[in-house]
XYZ file of C-alpha atoms in Angstrom:
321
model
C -11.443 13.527 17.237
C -12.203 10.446 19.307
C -14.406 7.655 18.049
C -17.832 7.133 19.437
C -19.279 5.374 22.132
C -20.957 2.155 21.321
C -21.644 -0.903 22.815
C -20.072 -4.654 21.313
C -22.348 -7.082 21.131
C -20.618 -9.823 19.182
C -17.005 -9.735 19.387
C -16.406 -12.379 16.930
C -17.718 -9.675 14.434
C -16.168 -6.830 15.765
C -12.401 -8.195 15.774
C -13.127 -9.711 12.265
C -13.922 -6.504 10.964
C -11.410 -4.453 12.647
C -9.187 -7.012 11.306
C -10.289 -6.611 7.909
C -9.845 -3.374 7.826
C -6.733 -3.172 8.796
C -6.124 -5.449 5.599
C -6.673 -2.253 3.571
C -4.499 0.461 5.361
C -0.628 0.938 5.144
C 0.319 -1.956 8.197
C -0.413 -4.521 5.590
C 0.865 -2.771 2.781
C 4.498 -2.402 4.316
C 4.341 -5.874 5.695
C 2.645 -8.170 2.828
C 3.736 -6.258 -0.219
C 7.742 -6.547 0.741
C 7.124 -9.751 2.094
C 5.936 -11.507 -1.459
C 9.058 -9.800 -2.481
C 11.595 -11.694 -0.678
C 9.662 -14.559 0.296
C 7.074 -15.583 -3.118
C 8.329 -14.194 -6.419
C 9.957 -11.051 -7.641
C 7.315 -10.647 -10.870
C 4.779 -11.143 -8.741
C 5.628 -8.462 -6.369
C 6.150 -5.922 -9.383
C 2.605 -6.713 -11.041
C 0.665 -6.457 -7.322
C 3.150 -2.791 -7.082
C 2.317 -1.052 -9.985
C -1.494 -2.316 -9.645
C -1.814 -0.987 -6.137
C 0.282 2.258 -6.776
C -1.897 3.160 -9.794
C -5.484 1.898 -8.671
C -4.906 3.510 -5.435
C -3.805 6.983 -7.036
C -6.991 6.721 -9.252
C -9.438 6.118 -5.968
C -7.687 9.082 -4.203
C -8.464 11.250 -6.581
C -11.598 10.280 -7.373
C -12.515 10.816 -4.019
C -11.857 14.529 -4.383
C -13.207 14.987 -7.543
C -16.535 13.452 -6.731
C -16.931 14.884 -2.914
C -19.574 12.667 -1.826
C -20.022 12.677 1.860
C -19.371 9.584 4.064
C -22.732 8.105 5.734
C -24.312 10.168 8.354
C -23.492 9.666 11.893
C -26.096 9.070 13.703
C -27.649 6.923 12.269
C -24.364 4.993 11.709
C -21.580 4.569 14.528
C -18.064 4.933 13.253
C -15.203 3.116 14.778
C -12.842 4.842 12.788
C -11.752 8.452 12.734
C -8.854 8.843 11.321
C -10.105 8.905 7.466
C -13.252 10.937 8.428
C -12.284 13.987 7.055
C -11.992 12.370 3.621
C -14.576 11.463 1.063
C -16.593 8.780 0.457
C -17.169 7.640 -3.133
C -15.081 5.418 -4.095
C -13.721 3.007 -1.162
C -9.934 3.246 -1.427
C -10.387 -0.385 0.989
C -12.337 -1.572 -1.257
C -10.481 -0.926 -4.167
C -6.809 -2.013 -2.821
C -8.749 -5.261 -1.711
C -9.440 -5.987 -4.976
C -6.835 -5.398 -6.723
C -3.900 -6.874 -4.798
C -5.916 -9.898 -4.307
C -7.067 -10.540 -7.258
C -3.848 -9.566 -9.019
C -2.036 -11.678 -6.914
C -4.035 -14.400 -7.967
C -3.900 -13.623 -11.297
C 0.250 -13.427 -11.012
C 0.765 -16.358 -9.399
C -1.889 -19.061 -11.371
C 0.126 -19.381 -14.270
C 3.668 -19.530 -11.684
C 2.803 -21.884 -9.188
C 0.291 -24.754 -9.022
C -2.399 -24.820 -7.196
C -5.999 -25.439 -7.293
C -7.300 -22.444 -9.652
C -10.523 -22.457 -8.149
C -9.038 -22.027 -4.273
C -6.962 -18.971 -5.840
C -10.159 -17.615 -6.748
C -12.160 -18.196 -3.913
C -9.339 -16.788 -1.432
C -9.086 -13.436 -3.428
C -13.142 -13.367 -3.365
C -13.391 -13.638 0.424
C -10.227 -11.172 1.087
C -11.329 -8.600 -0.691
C -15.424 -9.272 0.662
C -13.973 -9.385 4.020
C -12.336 -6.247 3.667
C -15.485 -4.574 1.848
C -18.259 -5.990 4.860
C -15.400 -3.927 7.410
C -16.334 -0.637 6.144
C -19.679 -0.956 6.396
C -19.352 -2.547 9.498
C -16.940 0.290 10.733
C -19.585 2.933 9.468
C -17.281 4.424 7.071
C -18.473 3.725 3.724
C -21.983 3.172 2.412
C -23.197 0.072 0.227
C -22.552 1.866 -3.223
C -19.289 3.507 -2.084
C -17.848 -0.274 -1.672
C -19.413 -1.518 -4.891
C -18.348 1.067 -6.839
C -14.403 1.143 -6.017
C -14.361 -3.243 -6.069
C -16.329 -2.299 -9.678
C -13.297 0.342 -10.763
C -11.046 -1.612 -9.042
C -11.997 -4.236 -11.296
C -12.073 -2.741 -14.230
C -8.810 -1.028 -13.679
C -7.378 -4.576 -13.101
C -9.122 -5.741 -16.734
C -7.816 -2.768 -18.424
C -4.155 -3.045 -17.124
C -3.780 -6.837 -17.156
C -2.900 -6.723 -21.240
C -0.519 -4.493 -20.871
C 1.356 -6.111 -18.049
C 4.724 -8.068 -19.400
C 5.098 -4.715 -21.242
C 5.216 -2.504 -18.364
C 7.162 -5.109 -16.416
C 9.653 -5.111 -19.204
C 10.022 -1.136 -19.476
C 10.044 -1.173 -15.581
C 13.352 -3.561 -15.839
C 15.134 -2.372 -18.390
C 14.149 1.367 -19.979
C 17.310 3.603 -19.327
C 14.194 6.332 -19.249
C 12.776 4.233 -15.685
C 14.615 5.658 -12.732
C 14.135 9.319 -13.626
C 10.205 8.683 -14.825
C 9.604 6.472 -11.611
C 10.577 9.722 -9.724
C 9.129 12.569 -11.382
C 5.652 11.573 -12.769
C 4.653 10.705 -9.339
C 5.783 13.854 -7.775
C 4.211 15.917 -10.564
C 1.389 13.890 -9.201
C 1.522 14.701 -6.228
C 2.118 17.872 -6.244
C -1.131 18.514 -8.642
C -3.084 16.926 -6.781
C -6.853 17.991 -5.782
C -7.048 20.920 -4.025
C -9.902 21.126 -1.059
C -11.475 24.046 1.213
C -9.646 22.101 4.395
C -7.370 19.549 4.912
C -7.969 15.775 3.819
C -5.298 13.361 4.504
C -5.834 11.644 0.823
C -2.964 13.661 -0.457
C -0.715 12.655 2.392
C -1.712 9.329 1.733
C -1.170 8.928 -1.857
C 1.900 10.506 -1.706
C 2.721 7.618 0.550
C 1.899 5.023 -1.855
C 3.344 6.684 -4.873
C 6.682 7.386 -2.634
C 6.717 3.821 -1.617
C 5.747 2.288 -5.671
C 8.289 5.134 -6.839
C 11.543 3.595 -4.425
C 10.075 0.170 -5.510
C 9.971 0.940 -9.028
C 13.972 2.386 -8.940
C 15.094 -0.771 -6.854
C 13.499 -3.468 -9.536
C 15.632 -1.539 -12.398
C 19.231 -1.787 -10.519
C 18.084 -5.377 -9.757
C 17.562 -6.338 -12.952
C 20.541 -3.830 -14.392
C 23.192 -5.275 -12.035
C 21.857 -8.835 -12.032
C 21.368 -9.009 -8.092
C 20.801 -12.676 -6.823
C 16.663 -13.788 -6.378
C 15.059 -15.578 -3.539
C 14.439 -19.180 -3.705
C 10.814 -18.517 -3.951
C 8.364 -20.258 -1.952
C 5.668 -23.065 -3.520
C 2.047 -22.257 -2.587
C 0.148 -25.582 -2.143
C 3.370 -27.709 -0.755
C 3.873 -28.707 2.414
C 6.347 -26.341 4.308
C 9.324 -28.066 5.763
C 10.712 -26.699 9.265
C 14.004 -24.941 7.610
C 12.198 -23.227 4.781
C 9.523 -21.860 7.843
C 12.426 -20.878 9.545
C 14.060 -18.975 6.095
C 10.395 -17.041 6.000
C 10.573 -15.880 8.788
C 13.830 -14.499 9.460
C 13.602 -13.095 5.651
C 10.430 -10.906 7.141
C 11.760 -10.200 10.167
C 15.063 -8.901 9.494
C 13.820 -6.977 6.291
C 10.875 -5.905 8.484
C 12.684 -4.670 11.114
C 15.088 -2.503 8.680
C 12.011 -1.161 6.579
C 11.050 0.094 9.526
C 13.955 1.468 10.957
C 14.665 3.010 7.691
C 11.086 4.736 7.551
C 11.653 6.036 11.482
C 15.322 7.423 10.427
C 14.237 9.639 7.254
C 11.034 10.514 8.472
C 12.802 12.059 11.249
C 15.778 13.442 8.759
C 13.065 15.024 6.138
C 11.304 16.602 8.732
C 14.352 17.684 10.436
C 15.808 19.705 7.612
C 11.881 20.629 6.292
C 11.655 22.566 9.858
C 14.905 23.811 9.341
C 14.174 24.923 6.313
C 10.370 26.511 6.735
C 10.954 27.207 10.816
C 8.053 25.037 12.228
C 9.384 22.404 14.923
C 8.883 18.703 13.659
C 5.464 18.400 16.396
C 3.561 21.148 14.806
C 1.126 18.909 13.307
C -0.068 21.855 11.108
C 3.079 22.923 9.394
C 3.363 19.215 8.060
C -0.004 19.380 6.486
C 1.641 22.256 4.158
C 1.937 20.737 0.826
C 5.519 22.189 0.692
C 6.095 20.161 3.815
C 3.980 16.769 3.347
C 4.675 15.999 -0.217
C 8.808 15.879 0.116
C 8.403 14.392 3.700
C 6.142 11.767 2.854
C 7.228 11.242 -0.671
C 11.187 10.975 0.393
C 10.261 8.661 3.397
C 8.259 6.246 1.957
C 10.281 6.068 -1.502
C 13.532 5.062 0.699
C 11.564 2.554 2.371
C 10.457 1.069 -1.486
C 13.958 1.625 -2.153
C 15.342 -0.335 1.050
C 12.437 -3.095 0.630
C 14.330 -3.928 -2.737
C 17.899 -2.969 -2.514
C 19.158 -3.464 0.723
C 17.041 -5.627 2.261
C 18.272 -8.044 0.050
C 21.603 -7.158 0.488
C 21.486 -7.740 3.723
C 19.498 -11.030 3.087
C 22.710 -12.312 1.305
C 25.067 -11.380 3.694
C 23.121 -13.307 6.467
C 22.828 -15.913 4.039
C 19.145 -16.157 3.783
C 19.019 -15.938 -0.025
């Protein structure tokens, strides 16, 4: 469907919040997650992964479990319509907000030194800029925002303990590889089913695919001793040649992410229609679950895969290690 008409009366508003939420959907996701990978620190980028992947599963779900409707429109306007067809309760915005801010803060306090109480403040107004956007938006209501930055923040409690030792199965278990793999596409494939189609289980497929890829890359790192980034130091001024390593780290790992999401995506759903006879437009044969699950989940987990493997691979060769 299209989006309503409405009429902007403050700009300044309405390009914040579109910003904002575009903080919360996969554009930033594929950009800022791979980027503290090459560019920050490599433990930091595994703790704001697994996080994300399993906050964001737990939200999806939710969703579908709960059913509660998005606000009524009218009264509201929605500028959005993609994610219309989904639930409400909780905001998956909200929650990713949350937790990738506020476990990036909590990653990086104890790595890097800077002024504790800035950290906190920036990961406050993120993840508040990013909750105001869907209400702005007319997506979510007021307790559909508080309640995913409330589990999103008790997820992040309840998970923080146990972080070094995930970290440290996630490197080194012999088990990792095969359980990175098929948990989340048991997942996946169990997930919620609905009366019509949602795109939350295309979605979290997505994110598992992507955190499952990820998850496989960090293990041959660590098992094969790959070289590490000279990480960047938050708080310190930035001198012209390390600006100039930051960005051509992002844009040449940028640029093959996403030529290496465009190439299998094309591939998977190449041999899917092949393999089920639908041609690779029919927007309805790739909302099949024996169609969207491998297609998303093989897609997305070469693009986790590429974000960690060959990126830096590549990175070396061009010497921007």
């Amino acid at each position: 469907g299209c989006t309503q008409k409405y009429i902007v009366k403050n700009y300044f508003y309405y390009y914040l919040f579109k910003f904002s939420a575009a903080l919360g959907e996969e554009v930033f996701y594929i950009t800022f997650l791979p980027f503290a990978y090459w560019n920050i620190d490599h433990s930091v980028s595994r703790r704001m992964i697994i996080v994300w992947s399993i906050v964001m599963y737990i939200g999806q779900v939710s969703k579908d479990i709960l059913k509660w409707p998005r606000p009524l429109s009218p009264p509201v306007v929605k500028l959005e319509m993609r994610t219309n067809a989904e639930y409400g309760m909780p905001s998956t915005h909200a929650m990713a907000a949350t937790a990738i801010s506020f476990s990036f803060f909590i990653a990086t306090m104890n790595l890097y030194k800077y002024p504790s109480e800035l950290g906190l403040a920036a990961a406050f107004v993120f993840s508040t800029l990013v909750c105001l956007s869907r209400l702005y938006t007319g997506m979510h209501t007021v307790l559909d925002v508080i309640g995913g930055a409330l589990i999103s923040a008790v997820l992040l409690m309840v998970l923080y303990p146990a972080w070094d030792t995930i970290d440290h199965l996630l490197l080194t278990s012999p088990f990792c590889p095969l359980f990175s793999i098929v948990v989340p596409l048991v997942l996946c494939y169990n997930y919620p089913k609905l009366d019509y189609y949602s795109p939350t289980r295309g979605d979290t497929t997505t994110i598992l695919g992507a955190a499952a890829g990820a998850s496989v890359g960090f293990w041959l790192n660590n098992q094969y001793a790959a070289s590490t980034y000279k990480s960047v130091q938050p708080g310190l001024p930035l001198i012209t040649s390390t600006v100039v390593f930051v960005l051509a780290r992002f844009f040449v790992g940028i640029l093959v992410v996403l030529l290496t999401r465009w190439l299998m995506k094309s591939v998977v759903l190449g041999v899917l229609g092949y393999r089920y006879k639908f041609p690779i437009r029919d927007l309805e044969a790739r909302r099949r679950l024996e169609v969207e699950v491998p297609y998303k989940f093989v897609t997305y987990s070469s693009v986790g895969f590429t974000a960690t493997v060959i990126v830096p691979v590549l990175h070396k060769l061009l010497g921007l290690m």
